[in-house]
GROMACS .gro file of C-alpha atoms in nm:
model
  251
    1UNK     CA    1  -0.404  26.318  20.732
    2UNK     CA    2  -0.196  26.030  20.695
    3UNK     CA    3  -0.284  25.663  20.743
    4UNK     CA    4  -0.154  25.569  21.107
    5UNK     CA    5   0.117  25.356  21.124
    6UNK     CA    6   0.059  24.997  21.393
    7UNK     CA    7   0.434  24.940  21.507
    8UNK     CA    8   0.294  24.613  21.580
    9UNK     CA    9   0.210  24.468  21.253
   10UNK     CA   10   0.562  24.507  21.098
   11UNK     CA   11   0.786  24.792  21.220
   12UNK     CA   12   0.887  24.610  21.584
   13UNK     CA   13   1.017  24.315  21.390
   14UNK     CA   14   1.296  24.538  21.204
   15UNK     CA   15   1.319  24.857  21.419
   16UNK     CA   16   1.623  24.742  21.667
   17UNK     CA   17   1.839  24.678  21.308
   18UNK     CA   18   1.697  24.903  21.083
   19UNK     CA   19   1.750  25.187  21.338
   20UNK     CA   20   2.040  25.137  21.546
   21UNK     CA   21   2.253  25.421  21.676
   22UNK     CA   22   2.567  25.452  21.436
   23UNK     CA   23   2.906  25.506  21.639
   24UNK     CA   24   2.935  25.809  21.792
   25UNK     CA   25   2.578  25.919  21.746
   26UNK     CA   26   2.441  25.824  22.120
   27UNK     CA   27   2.700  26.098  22.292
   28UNK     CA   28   2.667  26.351  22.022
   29UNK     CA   29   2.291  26.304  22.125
   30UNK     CA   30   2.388  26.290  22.475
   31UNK     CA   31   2.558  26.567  22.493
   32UNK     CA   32   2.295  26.815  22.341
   33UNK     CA   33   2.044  26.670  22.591
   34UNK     CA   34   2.276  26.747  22.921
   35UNK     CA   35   2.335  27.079  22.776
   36UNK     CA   36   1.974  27.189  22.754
   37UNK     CA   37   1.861  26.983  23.054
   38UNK     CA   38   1.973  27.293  23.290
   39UNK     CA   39   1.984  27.109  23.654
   40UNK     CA   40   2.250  26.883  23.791
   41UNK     CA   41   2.212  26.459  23.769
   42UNK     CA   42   2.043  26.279  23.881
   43UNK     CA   43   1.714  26.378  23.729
   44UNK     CA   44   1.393  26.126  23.614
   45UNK     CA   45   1.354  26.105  23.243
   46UNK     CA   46   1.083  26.024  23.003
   47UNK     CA   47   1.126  25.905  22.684
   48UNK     CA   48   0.753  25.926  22.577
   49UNK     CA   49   0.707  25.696  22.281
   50UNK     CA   50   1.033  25.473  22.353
   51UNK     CA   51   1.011  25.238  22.124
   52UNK     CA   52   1.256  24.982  22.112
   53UNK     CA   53   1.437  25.192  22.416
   54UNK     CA   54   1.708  25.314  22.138
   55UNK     CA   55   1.720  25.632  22.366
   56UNK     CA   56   1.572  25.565  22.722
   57UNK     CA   57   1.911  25.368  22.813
   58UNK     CA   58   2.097  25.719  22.660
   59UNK     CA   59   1.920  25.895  22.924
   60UNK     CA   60   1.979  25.684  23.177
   61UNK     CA   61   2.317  25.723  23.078
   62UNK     CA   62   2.342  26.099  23.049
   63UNK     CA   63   2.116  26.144  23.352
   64UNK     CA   64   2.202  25.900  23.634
   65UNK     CA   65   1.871  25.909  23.756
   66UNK     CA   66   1.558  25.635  23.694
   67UNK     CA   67   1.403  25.667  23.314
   68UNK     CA   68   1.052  25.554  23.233
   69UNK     CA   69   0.965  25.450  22.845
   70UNK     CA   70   0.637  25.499  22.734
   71UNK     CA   71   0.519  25.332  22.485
   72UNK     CA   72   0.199  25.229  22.332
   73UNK     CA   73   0.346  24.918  22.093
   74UNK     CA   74   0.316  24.594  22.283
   75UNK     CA   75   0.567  24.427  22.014
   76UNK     CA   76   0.806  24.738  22.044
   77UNK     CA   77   0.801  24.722  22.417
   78UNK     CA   78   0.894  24.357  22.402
   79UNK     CA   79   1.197  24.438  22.176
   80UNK     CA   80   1.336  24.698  22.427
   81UNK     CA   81   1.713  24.721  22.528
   82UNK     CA   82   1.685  24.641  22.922
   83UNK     CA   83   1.879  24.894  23.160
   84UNK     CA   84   1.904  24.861  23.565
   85UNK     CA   85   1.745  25.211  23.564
   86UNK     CA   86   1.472  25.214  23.308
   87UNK     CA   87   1.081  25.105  23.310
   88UNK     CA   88   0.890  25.062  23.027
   89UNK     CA   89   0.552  25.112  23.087
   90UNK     CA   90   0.244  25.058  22.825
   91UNK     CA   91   0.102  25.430  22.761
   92UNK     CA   92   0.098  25.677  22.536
   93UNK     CA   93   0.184  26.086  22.503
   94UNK     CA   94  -0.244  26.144  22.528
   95UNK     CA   95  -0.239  25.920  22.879
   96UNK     CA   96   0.097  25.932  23.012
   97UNK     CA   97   0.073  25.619  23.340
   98UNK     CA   98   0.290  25.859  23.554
   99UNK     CA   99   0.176  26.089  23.846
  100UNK     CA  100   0.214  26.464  23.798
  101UNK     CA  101   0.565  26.665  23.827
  102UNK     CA  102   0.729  26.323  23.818
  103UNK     CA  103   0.987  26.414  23.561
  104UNK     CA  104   1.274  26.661  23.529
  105UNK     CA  105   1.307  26.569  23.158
  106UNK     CA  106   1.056  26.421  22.852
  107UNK     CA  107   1.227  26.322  22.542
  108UNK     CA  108   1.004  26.286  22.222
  109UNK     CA  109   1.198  26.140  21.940
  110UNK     CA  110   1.072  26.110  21.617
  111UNK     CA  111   0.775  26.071  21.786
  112UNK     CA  112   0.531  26.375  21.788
  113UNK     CA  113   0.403  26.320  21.426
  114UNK     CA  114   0.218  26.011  21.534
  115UNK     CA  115   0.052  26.192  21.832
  116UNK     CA  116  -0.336  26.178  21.729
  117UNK     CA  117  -0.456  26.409  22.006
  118UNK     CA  118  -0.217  26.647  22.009
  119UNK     CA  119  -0.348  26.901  22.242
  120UNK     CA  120  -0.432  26.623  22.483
  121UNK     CA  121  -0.053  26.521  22.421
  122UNK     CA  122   0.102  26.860  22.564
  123UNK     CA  123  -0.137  26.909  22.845
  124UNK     CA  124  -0.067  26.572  22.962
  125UNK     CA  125   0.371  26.636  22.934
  126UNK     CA  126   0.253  26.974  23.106
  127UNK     CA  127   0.095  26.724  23.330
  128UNK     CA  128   0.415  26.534  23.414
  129UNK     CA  129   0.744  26.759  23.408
  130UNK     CA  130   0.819  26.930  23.716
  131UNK     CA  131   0.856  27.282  23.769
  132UNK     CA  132   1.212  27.405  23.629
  133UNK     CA  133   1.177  27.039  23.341
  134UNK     CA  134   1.275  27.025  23.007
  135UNK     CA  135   1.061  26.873  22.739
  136UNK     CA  136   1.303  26.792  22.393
  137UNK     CA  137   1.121  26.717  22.105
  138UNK     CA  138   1.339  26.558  21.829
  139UNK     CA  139   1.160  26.602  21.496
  140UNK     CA  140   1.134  26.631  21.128
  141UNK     CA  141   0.924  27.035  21.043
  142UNK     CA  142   0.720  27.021  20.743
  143UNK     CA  143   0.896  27.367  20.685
  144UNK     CA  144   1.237  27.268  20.765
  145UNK     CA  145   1.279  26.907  20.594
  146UNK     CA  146   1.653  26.854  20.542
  147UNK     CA  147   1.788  26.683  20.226
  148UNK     CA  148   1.788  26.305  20.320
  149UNK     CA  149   2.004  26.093  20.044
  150UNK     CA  150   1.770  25.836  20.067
  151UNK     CA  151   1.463  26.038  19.908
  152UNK     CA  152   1.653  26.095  19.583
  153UNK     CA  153   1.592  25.699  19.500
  154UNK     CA  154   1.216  25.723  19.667
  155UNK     CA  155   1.079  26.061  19.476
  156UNK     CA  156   0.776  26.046  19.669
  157UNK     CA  157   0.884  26.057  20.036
  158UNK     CA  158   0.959  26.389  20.077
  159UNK     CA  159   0.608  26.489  19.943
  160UNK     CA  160   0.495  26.213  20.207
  161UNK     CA  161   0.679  26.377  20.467
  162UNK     CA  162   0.585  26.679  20.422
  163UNK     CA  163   0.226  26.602  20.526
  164UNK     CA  164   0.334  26.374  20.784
  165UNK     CA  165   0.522  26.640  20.969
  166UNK     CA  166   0.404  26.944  21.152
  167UNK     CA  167   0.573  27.263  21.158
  168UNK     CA  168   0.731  27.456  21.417
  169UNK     CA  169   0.464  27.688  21.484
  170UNK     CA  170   0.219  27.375  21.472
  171UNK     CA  171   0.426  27.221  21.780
  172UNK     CA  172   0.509  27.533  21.970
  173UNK     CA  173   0.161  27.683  21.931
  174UNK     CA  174   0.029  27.392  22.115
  175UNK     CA  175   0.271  27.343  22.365
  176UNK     CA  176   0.253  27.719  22.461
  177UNK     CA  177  -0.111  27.641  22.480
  178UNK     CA  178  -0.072  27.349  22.758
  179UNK     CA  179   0.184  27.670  22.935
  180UNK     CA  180   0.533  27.561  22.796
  181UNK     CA  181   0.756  27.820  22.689
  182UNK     CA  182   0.994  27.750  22.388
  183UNK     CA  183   1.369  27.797  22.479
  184UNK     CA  184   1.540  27.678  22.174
  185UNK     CA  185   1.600  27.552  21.841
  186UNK     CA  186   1.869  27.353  21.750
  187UNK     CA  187   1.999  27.143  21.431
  188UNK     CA  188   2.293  26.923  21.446
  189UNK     CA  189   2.465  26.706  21.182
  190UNK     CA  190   2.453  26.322  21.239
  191UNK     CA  191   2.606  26.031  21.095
  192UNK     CA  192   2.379  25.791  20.879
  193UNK     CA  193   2.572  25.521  20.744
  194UNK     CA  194   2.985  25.510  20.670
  195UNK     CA  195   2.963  25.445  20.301
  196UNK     CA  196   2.639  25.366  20.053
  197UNK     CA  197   2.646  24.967  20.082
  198UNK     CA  198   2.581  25.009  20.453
  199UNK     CA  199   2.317  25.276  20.428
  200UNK     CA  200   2.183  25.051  20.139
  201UNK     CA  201   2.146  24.747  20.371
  202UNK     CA  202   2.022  24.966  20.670
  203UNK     CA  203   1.717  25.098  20.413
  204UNK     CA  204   1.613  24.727  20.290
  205UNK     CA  205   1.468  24.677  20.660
  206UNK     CA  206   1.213  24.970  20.614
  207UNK     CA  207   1.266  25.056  20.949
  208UNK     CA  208   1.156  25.408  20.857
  209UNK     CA  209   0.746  25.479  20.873
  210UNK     CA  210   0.755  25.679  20.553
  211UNK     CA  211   0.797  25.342  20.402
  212UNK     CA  212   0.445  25.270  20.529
  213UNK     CA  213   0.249  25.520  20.322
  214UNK     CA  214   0.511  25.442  19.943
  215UNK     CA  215   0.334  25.219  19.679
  216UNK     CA  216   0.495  24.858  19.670
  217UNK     CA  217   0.606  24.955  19.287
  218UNK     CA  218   0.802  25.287  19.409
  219UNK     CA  219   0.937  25.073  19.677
  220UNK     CA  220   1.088  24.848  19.440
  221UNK     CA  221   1.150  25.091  19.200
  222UNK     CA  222   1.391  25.273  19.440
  223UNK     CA  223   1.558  24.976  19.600
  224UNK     CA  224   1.648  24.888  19.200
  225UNK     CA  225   1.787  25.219  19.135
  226UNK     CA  226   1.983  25.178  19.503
  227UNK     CA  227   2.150  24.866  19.411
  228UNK     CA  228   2.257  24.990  19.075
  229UNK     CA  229   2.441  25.311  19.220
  230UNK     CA  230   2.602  25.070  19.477
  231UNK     CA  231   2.726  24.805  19.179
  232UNK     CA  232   2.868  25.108  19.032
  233UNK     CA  233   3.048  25.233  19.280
  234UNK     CA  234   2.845  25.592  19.296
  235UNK     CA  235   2.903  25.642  19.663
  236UNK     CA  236   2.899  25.979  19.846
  237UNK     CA  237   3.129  25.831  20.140
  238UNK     CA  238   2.987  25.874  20.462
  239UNK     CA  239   2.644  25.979  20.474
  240UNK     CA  240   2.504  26.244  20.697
  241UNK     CA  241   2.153  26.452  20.786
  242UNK     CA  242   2.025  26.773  20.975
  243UNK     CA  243   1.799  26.676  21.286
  244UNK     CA  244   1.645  26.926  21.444
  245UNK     CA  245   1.576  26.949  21.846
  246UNK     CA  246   1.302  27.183  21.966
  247UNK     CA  247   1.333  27.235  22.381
  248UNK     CA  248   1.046  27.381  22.565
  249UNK     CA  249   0.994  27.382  22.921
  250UNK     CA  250   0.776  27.601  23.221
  251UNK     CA  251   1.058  27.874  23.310
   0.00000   0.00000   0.00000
């Protein structure tokens, strides 16, 4: 298993930057969440590991209705985009600091690869979602990585990935454990970056934990060859990747 990575040692400091929601990118999210959501606003969200709140002000947005962001990083929590309708609370997915069928809908994104008790994890979103809730896990599968442009100049990140990612039967076999049912599967297409400079300049941060576990010499290695395809003009146009969005819930 995979070194865990301490958002508080370097990732809070470039996360906000390094990962901020390219134009259009917050509705097309938006929208796939009110579709699966299945009950009429307003309805109480969690975004459980919220980070720098990226997406708990999207659901306050989409939903209407008060959002609470979980999130066990101090220095992340500090860093979060305020919203008249959001929370942030210090927690995590294996103690969740909310009483139980308090939510309609829990949002993990990019999140449930850094669970460390996992089965404690799904009991305790069991725990919280109400009868009729939706839990929407937005994640990477080991055994459905899409083709990131970025790994070609890092060779060793999608090997990385591929143990830092479960795979679908991993997460639905333990959710179905805690009593969720799995009601979909979807992949979308999302914009990265508009041309290679700017996806270039967004990657420098690091703001990406499969950074974390790379050798400094591959890092540098790949930045190098990253520069010299944007000095020579070697760019795809606008940059794009699959992301997948697994929905469970108790009906």
């Amino acid at each position: 298993m995979l070194e865990r990575v301490d958002y508080d040692v370097r990732q809070h400091s470039v996360y906000s930057a390094g990962r901020a929601l390219p134009e259009g990118t917050a509705e097309l999210w938006s929208g796939l969440f009110a579709r699966w959501a299945g009950a009429p606003n307003p309805l109480t969200a969690l975004d459980l590991g919220s980070g720098t709140g990226r997406f708990t002000t999207v659901l306050a947005e989409t939903f209407g209705g008060p959002v609470y962001g979980v999130e066990p990083s101090g220095r992340m929590r500090e860093q979060a985009a305020p919203h008249p309708r959001v929370q942030y609370l210090a927690g995590s997915a294996e103690a969740i600091p909310l009483p139980d069928d308090s939510c309609d809908v829990v949002l993990l994104f990019l999140v449930f690869h850094h669970i460390v008790d996992r089965p404690r994890a799904a009991a305790e979103i069991h725990r919280v979602l109400r009868p009729g809730g939706r839990v929407l896990v937005r994640s990477a599968f080991a055994d459905r990585l899409p083709d990131l442009y970025w790994h070609r100049f890092f060779p060793s990140a999608r090997d990385v990935e591929q143990r830092m990612f479960p795979t679908v039967a991993e997460v639905t076999g333990l959710f179905e454990d805690a009593g969720l049912t799995v009601l979909g599967l979807d992949r979308i297409r999302e914009t990265v970056a508009t041309d290679l400079a700017a996806y270039a300049r967004r990657l420098r941060l690091r703001a990406i934990s499969t950074f974390e576990h790379l050798t400094e010499e591959e890092t540098r290695l790949g930045f190098a060859a990253l520069d010299r395809a944007v000095a020579a003009g070697d760019d795809p146009g606008h940059i794009t990747m699959d992301s997948d969005l697994l929905v469970l819930g108790d009906s």
